[in-house]
Tab-separated table of C-alpha atoms in Angstrom:
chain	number	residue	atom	x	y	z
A	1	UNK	CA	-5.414	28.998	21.065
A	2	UNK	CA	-2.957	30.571	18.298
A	3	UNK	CA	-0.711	28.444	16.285
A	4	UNK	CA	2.609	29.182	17.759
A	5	UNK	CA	4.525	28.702	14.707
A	6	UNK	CA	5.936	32.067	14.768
A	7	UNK	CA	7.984	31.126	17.600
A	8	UNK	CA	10.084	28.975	15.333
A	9	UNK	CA	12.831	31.726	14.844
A	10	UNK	CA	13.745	30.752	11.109
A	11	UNK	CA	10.505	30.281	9.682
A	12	UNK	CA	9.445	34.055	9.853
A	13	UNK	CA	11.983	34.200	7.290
A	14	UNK	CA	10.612	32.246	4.589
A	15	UNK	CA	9.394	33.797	1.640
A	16	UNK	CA	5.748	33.946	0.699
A	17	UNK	CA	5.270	33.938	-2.778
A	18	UNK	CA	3.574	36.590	-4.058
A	19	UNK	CA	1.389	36.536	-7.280
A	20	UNK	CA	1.880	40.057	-8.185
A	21	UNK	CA	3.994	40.300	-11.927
A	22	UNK	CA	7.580	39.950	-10.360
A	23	UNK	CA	6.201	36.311	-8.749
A	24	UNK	CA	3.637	34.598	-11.026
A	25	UNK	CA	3.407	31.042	-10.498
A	26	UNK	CA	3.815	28.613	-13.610
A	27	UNK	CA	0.853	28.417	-15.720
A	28	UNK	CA	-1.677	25.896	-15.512
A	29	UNK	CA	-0.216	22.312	-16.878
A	30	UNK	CA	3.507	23.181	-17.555
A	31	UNK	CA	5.860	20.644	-15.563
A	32	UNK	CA	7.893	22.259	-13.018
A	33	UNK	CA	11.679	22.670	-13.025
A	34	UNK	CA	12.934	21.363	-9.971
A	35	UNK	CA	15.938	22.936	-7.998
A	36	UNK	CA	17.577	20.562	-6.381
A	37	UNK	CA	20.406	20.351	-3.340
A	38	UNK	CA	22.479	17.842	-0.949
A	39	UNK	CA	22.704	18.897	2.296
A	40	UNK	CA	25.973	17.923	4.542
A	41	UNK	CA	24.167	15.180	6.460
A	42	UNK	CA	22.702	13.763	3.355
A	43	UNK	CA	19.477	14.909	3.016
A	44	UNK	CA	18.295	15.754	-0.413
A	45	UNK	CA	16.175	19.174	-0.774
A	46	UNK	CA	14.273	19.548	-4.375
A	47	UNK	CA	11.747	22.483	-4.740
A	48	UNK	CA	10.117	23.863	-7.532
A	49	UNK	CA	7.305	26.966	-8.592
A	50	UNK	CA	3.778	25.975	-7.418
A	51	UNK	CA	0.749	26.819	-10.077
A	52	UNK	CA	-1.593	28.035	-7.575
A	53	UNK	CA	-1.252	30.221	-4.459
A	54	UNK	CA	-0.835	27.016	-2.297
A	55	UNK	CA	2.073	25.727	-0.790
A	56	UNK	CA	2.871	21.929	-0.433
A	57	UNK	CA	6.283	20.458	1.302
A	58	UNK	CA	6.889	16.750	2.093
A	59	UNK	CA	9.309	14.891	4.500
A	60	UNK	CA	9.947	11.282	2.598
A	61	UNK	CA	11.680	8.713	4.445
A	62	UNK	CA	13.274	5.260	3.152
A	63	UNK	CA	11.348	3.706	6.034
A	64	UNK	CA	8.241	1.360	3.777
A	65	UNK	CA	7.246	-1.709	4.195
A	66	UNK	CA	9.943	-4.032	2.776
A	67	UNK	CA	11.971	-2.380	5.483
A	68	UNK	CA	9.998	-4.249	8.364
A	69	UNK	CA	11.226	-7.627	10.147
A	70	UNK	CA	8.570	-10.335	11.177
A	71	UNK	CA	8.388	-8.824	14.308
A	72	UNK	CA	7.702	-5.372	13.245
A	73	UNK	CA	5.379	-6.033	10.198
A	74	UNK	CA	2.841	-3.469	9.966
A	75	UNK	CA	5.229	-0.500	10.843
A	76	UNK	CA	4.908	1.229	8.068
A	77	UNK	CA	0.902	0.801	8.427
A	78	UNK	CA	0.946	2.538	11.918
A	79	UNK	CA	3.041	5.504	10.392
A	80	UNK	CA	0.093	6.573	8.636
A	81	UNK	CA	-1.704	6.048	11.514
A	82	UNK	CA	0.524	8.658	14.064
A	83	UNK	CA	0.108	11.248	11.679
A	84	UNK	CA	-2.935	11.925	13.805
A	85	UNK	CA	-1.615	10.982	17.152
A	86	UNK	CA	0.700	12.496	19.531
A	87	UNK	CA	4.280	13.756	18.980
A	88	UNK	CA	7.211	13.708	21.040
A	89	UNK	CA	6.628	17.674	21.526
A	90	UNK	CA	2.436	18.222	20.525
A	91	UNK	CA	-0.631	16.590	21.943
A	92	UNK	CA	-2.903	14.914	18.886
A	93	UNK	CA	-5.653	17.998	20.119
A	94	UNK	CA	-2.787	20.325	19.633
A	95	UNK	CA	-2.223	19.211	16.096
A	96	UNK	CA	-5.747	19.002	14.983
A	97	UNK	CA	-7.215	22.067	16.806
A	98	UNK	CA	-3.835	24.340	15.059
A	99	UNK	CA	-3.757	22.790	11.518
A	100	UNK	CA	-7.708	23.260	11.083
A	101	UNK	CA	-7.316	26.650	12.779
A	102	UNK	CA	-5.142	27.900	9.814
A	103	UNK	CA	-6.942	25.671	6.737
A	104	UNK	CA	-3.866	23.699	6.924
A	105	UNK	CA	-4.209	20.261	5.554
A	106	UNK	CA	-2.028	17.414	6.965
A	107	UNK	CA	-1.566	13.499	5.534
A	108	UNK	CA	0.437	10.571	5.410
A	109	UNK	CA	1.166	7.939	2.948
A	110	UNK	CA	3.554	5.149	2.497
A	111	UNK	CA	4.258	2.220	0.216
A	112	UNK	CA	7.068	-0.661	0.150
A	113	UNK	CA	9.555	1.923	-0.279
A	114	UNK	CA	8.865	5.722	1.432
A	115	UNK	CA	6.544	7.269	3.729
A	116	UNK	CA	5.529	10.463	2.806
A	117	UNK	CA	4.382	13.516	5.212
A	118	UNK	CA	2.550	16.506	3.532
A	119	UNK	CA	1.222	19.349	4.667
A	120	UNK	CA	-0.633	21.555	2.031
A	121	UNK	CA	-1.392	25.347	3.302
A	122	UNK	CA	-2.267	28.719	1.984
A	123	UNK	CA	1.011	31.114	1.519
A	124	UNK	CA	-0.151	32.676	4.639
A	125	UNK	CA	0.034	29.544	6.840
A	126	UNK	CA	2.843	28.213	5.478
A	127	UNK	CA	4.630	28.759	8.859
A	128	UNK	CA	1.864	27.102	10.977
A	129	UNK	CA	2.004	23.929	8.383
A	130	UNK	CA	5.787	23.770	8.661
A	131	UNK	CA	6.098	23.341	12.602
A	132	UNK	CA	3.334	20.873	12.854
A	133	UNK	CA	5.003	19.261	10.004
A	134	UNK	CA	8.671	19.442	11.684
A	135	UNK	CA	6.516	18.212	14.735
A	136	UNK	CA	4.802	14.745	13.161
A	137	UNK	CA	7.989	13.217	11.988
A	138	UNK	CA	8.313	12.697	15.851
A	139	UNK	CA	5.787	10.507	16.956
A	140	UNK	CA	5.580	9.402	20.406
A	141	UNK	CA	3.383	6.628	20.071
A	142	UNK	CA	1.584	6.944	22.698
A	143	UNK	CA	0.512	3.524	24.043
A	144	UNK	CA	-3.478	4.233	24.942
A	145	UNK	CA	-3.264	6.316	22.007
A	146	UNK	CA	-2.395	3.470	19.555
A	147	UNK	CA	-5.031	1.350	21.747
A	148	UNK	CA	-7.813	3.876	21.192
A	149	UNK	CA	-6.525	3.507	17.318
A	150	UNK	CA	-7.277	-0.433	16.956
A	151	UNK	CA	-10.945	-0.179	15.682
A	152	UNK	CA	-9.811	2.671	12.851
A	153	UNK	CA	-7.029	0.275	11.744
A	154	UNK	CA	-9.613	-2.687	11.640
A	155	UNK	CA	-11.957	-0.436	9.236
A	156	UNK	CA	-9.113	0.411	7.207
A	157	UNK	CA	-7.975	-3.739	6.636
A	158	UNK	CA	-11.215	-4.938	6.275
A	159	UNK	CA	-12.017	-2.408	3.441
A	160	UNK	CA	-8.754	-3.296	1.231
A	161	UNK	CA	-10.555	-3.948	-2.253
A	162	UNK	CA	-9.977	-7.202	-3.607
A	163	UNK	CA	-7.793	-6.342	-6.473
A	164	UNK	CA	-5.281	-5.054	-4.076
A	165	UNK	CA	-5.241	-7.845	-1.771
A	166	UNK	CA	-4.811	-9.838	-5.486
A	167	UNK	CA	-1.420	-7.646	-5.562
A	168	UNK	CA	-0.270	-7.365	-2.352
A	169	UNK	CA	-0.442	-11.683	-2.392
A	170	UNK	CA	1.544	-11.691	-5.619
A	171	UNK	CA	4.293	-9.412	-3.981
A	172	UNK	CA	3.978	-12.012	-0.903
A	173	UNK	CA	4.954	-14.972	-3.880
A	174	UNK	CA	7.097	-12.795	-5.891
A	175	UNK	CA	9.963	-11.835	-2.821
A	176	UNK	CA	8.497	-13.438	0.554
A	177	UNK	CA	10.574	-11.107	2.413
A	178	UNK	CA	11.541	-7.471	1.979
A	179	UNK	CA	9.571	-6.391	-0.862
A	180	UNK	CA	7.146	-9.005	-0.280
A	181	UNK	CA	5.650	-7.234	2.745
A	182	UNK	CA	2.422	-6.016	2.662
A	183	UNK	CA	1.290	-2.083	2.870
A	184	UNK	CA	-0.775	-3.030	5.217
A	185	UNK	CA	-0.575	-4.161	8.437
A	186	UNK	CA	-1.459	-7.862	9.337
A	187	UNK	CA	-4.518	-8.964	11.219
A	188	UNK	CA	-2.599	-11.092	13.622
A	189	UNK	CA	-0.358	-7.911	14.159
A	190	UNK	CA	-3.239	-5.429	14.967
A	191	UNK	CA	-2.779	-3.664	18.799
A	192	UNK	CA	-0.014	-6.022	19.387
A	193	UNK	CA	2.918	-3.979	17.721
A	194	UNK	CA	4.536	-1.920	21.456
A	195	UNK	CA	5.402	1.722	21.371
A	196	UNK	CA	8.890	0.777	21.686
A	197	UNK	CA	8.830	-1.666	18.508
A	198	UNK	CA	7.581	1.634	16.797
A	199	UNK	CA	10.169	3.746	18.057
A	200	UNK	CA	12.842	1.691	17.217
A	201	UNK	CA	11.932	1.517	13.444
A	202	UNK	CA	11.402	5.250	13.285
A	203	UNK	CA	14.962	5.488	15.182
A	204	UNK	CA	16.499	3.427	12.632
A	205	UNK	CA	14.831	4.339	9.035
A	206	UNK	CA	13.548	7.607	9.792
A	207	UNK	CA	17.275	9.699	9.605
A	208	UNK	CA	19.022	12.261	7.592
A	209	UNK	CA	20.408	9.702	4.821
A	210	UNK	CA	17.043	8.467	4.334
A	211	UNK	CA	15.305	11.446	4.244
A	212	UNK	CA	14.589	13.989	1.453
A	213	UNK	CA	12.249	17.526	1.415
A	214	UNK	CA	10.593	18.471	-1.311
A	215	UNK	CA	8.064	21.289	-2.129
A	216	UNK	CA	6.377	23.593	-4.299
A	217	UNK	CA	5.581	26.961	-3.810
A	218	UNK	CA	8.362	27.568	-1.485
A	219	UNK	CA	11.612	29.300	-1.577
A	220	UNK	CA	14.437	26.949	-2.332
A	221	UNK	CA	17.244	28.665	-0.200
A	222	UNK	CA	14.254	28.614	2.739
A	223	UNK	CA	13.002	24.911	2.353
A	224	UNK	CA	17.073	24.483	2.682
A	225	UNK	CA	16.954	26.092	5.799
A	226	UNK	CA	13.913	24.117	7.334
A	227	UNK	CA	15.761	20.713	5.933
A	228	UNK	CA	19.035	21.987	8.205
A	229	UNK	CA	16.207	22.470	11.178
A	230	UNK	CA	15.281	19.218	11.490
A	231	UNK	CA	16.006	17.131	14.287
A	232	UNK	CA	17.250	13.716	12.447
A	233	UNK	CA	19.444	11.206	13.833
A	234	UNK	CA	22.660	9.990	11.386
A	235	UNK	CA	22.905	6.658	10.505
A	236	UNK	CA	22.211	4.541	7.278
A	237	UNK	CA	19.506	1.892	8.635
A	238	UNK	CA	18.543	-1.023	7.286
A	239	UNK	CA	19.344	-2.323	3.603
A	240	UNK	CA	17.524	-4.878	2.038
A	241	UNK	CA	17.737	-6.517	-1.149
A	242	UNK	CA	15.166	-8.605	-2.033
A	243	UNK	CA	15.774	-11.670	-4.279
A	244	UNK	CA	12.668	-12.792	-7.217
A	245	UNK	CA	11.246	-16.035	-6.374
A	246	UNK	CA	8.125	-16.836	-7.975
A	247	UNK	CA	5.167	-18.998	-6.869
A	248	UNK	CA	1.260	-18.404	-5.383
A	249	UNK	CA	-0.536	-17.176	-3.108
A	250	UNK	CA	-4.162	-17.333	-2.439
A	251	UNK	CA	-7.036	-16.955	-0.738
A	252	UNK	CA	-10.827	-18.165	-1.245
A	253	UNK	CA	-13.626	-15.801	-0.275
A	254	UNK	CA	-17.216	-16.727	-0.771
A	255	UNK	CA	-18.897	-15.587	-4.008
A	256	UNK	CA	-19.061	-15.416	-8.158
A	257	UNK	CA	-15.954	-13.135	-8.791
A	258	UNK	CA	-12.415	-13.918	-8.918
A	259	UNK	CA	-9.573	-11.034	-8.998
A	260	UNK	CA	-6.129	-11.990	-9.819
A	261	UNK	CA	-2.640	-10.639	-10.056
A	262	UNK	CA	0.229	-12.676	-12.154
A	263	UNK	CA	3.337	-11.398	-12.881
A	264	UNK	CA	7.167	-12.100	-13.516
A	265	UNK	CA	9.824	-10.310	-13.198
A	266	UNK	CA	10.042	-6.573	-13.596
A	267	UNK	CA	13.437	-3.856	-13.718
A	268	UNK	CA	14.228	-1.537	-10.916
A	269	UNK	CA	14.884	2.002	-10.848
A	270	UNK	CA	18.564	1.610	-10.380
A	271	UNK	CA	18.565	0.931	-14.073
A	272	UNK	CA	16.688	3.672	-15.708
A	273	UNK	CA	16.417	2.440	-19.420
A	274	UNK	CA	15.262	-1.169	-18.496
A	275	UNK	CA	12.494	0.481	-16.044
A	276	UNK	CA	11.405	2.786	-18.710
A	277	UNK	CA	11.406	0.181	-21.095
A	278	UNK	CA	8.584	-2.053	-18.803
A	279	UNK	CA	6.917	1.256	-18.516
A	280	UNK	CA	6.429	1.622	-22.074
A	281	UNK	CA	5.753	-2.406	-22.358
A	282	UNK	CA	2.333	-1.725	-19.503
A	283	UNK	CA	1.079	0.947	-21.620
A	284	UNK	CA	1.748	-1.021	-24.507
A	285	UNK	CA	0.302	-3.860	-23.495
A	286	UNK	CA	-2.881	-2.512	-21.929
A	287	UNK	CA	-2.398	-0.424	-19.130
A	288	UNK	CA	-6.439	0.577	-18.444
A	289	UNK	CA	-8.891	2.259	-21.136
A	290	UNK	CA	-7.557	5.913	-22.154
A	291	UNK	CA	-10.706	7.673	-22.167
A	292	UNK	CA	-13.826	7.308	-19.740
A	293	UNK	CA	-15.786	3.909	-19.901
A	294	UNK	CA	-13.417	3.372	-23.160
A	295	UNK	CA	-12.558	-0.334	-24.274
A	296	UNK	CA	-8.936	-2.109	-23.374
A	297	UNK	CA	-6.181	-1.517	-24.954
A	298	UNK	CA	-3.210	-3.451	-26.498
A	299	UNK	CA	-2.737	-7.162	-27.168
A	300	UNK	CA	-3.114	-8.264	-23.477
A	301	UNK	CA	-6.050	-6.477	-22.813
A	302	UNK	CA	-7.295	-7.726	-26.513
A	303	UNK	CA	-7.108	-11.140	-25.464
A	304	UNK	CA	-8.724	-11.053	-22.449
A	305	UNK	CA	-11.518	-9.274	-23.976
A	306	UNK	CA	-11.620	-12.905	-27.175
A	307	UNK	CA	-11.253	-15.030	-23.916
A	308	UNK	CA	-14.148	-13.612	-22.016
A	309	UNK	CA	-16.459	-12.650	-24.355
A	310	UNK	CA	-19.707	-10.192	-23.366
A	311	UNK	CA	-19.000	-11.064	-19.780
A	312	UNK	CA	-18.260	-8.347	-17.009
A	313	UNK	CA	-14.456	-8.329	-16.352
A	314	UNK	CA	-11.669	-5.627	-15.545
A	315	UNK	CA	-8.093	-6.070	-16.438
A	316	UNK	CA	-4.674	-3.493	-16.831
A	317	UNK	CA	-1.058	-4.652	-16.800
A	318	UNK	CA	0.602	-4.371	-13.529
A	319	UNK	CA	3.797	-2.792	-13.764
A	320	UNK	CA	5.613	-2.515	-10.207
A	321	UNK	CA	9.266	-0.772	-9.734
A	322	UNK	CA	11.172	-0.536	-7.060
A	323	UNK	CA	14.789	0.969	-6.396
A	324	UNK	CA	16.315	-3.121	-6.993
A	325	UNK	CA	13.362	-5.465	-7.961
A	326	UNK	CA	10.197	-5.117	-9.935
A	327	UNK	CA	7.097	-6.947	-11.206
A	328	UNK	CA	5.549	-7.322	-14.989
A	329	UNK	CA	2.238	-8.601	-15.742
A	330	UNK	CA	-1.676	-7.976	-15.604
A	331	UNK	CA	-4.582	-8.136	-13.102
A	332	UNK	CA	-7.650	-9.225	-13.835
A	333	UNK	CA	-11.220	-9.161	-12.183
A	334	UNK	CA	-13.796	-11.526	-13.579
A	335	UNK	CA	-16.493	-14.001	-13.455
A	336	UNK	CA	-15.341	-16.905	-11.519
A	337	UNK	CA	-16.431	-19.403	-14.561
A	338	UNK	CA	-14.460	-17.242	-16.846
A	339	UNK	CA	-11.471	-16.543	-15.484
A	340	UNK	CA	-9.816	-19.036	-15.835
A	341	UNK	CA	-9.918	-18.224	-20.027
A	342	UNK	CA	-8.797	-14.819	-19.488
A	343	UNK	CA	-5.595	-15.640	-17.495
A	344	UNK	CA	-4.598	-18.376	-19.938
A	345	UNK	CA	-5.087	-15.533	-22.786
A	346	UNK	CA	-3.074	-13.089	-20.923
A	347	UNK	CA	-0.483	-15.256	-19.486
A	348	UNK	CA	-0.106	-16.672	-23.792
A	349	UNK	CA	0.421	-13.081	-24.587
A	350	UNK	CA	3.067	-12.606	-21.448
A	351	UNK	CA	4.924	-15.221	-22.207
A	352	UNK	CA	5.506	-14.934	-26.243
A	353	UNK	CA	7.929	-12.256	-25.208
A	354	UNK	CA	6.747	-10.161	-28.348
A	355	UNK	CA	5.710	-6.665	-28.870
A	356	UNK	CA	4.475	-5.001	-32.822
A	357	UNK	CA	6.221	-1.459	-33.685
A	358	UNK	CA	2.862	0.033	-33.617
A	359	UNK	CA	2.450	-1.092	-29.550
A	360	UNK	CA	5.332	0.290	-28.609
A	361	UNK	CA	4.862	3.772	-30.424
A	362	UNK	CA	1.588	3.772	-28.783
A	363	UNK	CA	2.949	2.685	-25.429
A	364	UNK	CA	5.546	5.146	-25.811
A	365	UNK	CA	2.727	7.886	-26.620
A	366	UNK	CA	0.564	7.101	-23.624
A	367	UNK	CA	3.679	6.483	-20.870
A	368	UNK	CA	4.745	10.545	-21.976
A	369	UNK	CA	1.482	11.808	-21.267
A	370	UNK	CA	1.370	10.112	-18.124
A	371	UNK	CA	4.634	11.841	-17.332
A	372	UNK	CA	3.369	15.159	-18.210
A	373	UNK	CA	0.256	15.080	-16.347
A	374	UNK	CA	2.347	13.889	-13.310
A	375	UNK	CA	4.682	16.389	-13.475
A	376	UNK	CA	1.804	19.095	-14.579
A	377	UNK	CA	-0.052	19.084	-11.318
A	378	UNK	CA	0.895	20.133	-8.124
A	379	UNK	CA	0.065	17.272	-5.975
A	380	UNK	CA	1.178	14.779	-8.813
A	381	UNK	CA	4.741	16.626	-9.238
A	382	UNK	CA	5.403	16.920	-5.670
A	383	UNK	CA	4.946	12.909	-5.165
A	384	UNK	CA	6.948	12.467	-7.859
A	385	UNK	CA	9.427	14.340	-6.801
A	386	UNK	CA	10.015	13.295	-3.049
A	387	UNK	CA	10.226	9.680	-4.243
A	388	UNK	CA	13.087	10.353	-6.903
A	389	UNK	CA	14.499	12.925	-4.372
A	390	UNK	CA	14.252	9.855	-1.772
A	391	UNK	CA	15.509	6.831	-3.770
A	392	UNK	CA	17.903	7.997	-6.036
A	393	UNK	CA	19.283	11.404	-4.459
A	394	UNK	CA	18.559	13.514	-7.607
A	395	UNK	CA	15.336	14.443	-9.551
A	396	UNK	CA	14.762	14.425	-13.143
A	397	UNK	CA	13.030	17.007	-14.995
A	398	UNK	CA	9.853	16.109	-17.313
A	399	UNK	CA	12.035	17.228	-20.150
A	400	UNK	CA	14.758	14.865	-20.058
A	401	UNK	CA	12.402	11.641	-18.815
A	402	UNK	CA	10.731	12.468	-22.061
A	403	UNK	CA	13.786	12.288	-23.623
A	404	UNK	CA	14.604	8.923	-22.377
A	405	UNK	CA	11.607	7.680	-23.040
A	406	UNK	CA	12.182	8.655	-26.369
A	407	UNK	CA	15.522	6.987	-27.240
A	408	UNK	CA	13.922	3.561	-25.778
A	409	UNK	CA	13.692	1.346	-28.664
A	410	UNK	CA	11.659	-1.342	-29.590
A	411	UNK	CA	14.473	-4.047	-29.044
A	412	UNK	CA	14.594	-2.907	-25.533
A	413	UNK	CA	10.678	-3.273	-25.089
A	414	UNK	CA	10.839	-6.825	-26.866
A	415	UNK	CA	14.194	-7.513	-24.113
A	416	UNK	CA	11.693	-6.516	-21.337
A	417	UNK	CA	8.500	-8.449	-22.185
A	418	UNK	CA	10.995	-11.327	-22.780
A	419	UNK	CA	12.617	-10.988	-19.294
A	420	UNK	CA	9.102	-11.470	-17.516
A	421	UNK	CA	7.778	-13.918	-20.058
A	422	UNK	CA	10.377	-16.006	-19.357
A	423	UNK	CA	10.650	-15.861	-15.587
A	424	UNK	CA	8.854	-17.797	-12.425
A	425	UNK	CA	5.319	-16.341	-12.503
A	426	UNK	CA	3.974	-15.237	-9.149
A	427	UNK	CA	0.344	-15.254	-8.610
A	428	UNK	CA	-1.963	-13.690	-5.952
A	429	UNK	CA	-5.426	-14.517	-6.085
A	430	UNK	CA	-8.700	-13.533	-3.912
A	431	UNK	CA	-12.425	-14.850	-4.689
A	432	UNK	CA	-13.779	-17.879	-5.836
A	433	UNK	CA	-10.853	-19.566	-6.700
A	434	UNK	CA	-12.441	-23.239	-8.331
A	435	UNK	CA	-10.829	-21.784	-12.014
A	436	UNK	CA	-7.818	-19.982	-11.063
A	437	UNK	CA	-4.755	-22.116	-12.535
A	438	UNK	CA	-1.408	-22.215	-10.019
A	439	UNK	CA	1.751	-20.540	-11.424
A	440	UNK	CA	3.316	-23.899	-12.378
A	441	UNK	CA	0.437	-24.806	-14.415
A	442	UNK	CA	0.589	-21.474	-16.546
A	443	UNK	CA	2.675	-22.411	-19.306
């Protein structure tokens, strides 16, 4: 069978990018410049060159996890799961047998704020991988579909790594509600969620004032017109705002390793210098090793490293922002008998709400060259894009976040690492827990 994407009257009109001289893409690590539009019914549209003869376009919708009710936690979860199933208008052989037809690749992704649908294609295809993509942000949900889907979802909770469960229980302590649901769906939860509890989230965060399309490689005036093609409902959905509590959760699993996740609290995106500032304050306090199998970095990851000695252990700061709430601190993986040392050492460091000149320069440094390199790939840039494009209607060029990164100054670090030093810590902890202080013992 033939993709019929060409019956689609206004995609034979999109522009394939040619690679001749007139149309050469941008070279090879230079950060796109994005193009950017409102539609009528809200919808934001941001597109920008690709560097390779590859097209990419994503639907984001407001519709994560902190958007789900106790009765409809997991929501999110099962997105990612009908990206493979049915739609209202295509069977799930339909979509699999046309997409690998054409070399068209198709996924799904979601966090506590947006869920993401991508569909990556050759400039040839780019039709086929735009119908099937206009055609999965309509699941039907199919109930002996999402039946057949209960083992798969099983596999995918029971492989969670520990570290994540660590910060997925802090989140849990941080907000309880909202922005304290989990990514993933809960066990109790698991082929009890109906196809009509699933409809009625997608009716009611999946619409045009949620919604923004990004994508590289394609026309702008075109991905404007597939944007207006789109069948989405009005309406605002829910709002949440999620209030910072503090406190612990945890849970003991049998063996020798502990992983842990504290934190206070962070900035949100709504205020751009204060989140830039914690960005700067993770990579200035340790946010991983910079090059391959290279030590830790900064004072928090310094002081882990005095507390545990020779002993096998993995630490970063945990840096978590969201459009109204965030989370600031460190996770750490370690030897059950010693981790207890490194969290006192880290949570010392957290808490003296201080930060040298040379840190922040550093932190500064590293947080721009994350930037770049986000904005200097094509799959990195278009992710970044559709959740600006999503949460705050507009996206920023790599030029002018390097610019604001730039005029943060080390008083505004210091303000940050004070904030979260001096807030209720939340803690989320998985393993052996005999050593693992609680958050009102961390002092």
């Amino acid at each position: 069978m033939a993709c019929n994407a060409n019956r689609v009257p206004f995609l034979r009109v999109i522009a394939r990018r040619g690679f001749a001289a007139a149309a050469n893409p941008r070279p090879l690590g230079q950060p796109a410049q994005v193009q950017t539009k409102v539609l009528e019914n809200k919808v934001v549209v941001a597109s920008a060159e690709s560097q390779l003869p590859i097209c990419r376009v994503s639907i984001t919708f407001r519709a994560g996890a902190r958007f789900e009710n106790y009765e409809s936690l997991g929501a999110s979860h099962m997105l990612r799961i009908a990206g493979s199933l049915s739609s209202q208008n295509a069977t799930a052989f339909a979509l699999t047998r046309n997409l690998q037809q054409k070399g068209v690749s198709l996924s799904v992704t979601s966090d506590r704020e947006v869920v993401s649908y991508t569909v990556e294609s050759t400039l040839d295809n780019v039709e086929c991988g735009l119908h099937y993509l206009q055609e999965v942000v309509q699941p039907a949900f199919k109930p002996w579909e999402l039946s057949d889907a209960v083992p798969w979802i099983k596999t995918q909770v029971a492989a969670v790594p520990p570290q994540v469960r660590a910060v997925e229980l802090a989140h849990k302590s941080a907000f309880r509600h909202g922005l304290g649901n989990s990514v993933y769906i809960p066990k109790f939860h698991i082929g009890s969620l109906s196809s009509e509890t699933l409809l009625h989230y997608v009716a009611n965060n999946c619409t045009a004032s949620r919604c923004a399309v990004v994508g590289l490689g394609v026309e702008h005036d075109a991905l404007v017109g597939f944007a207006r093609s789109l069948p989405l409902k009005s309406g605002d959905g829910k709002s949440d705002s999620s209030t910072y509590h503090g406190g612990d959760a945890r849970k003991d699993t049998p063996g020798n390793y502990t992983h842990v996740a504290v934190a206070g609290q962070g900035a949100g995106l709504s205020n751009q210098k204060e989140a830039l500032a914690f960005s700067v304050l993770q990579y200035a306090m340790g946010a991983g090793a910079v090059t391959k199998r290279g030590n830790v970095n900064g004072a928090m990851g310094q002081a882990v490293h005095a507390a545990v000695g020779e002993g096998n252990f993995a630490f970063a700061a945990l840096n978590a922002s969201y459009l109204d709430a965030g989370l600031f601190g460190f996770v750490v993986s370690a030897d059950a008998q010693k981790v207890g040392k490194a969290i006192t050492a880290a949570t010392k460091v957290l808490k003296s709400g201080s930060v040298s000149e040379n840190d922040v320069s550093r932190g500064k440094a590293l947080l721009k060259l994350a930037v770049l390199e986000a904005y200097g790939t094509d799959k990195d840039a278009l992710t970044e894009m559709g959740v600006q494009a999503c949460l705050t209607k507009q996206v920023q060029s790599a030029d002018a976040l390097v610019s604001a990164i730039d005029s943060v100054s080390a008083q505004d670090v210091q303000a940050a690492a004070k904030k979260a030093g001096s807030s209720n810590l939340s803690v989320g902890a998985v393993g052996n827990l005999s050593h693992v202080p609680y958050a009102s013992e961390l002092v």
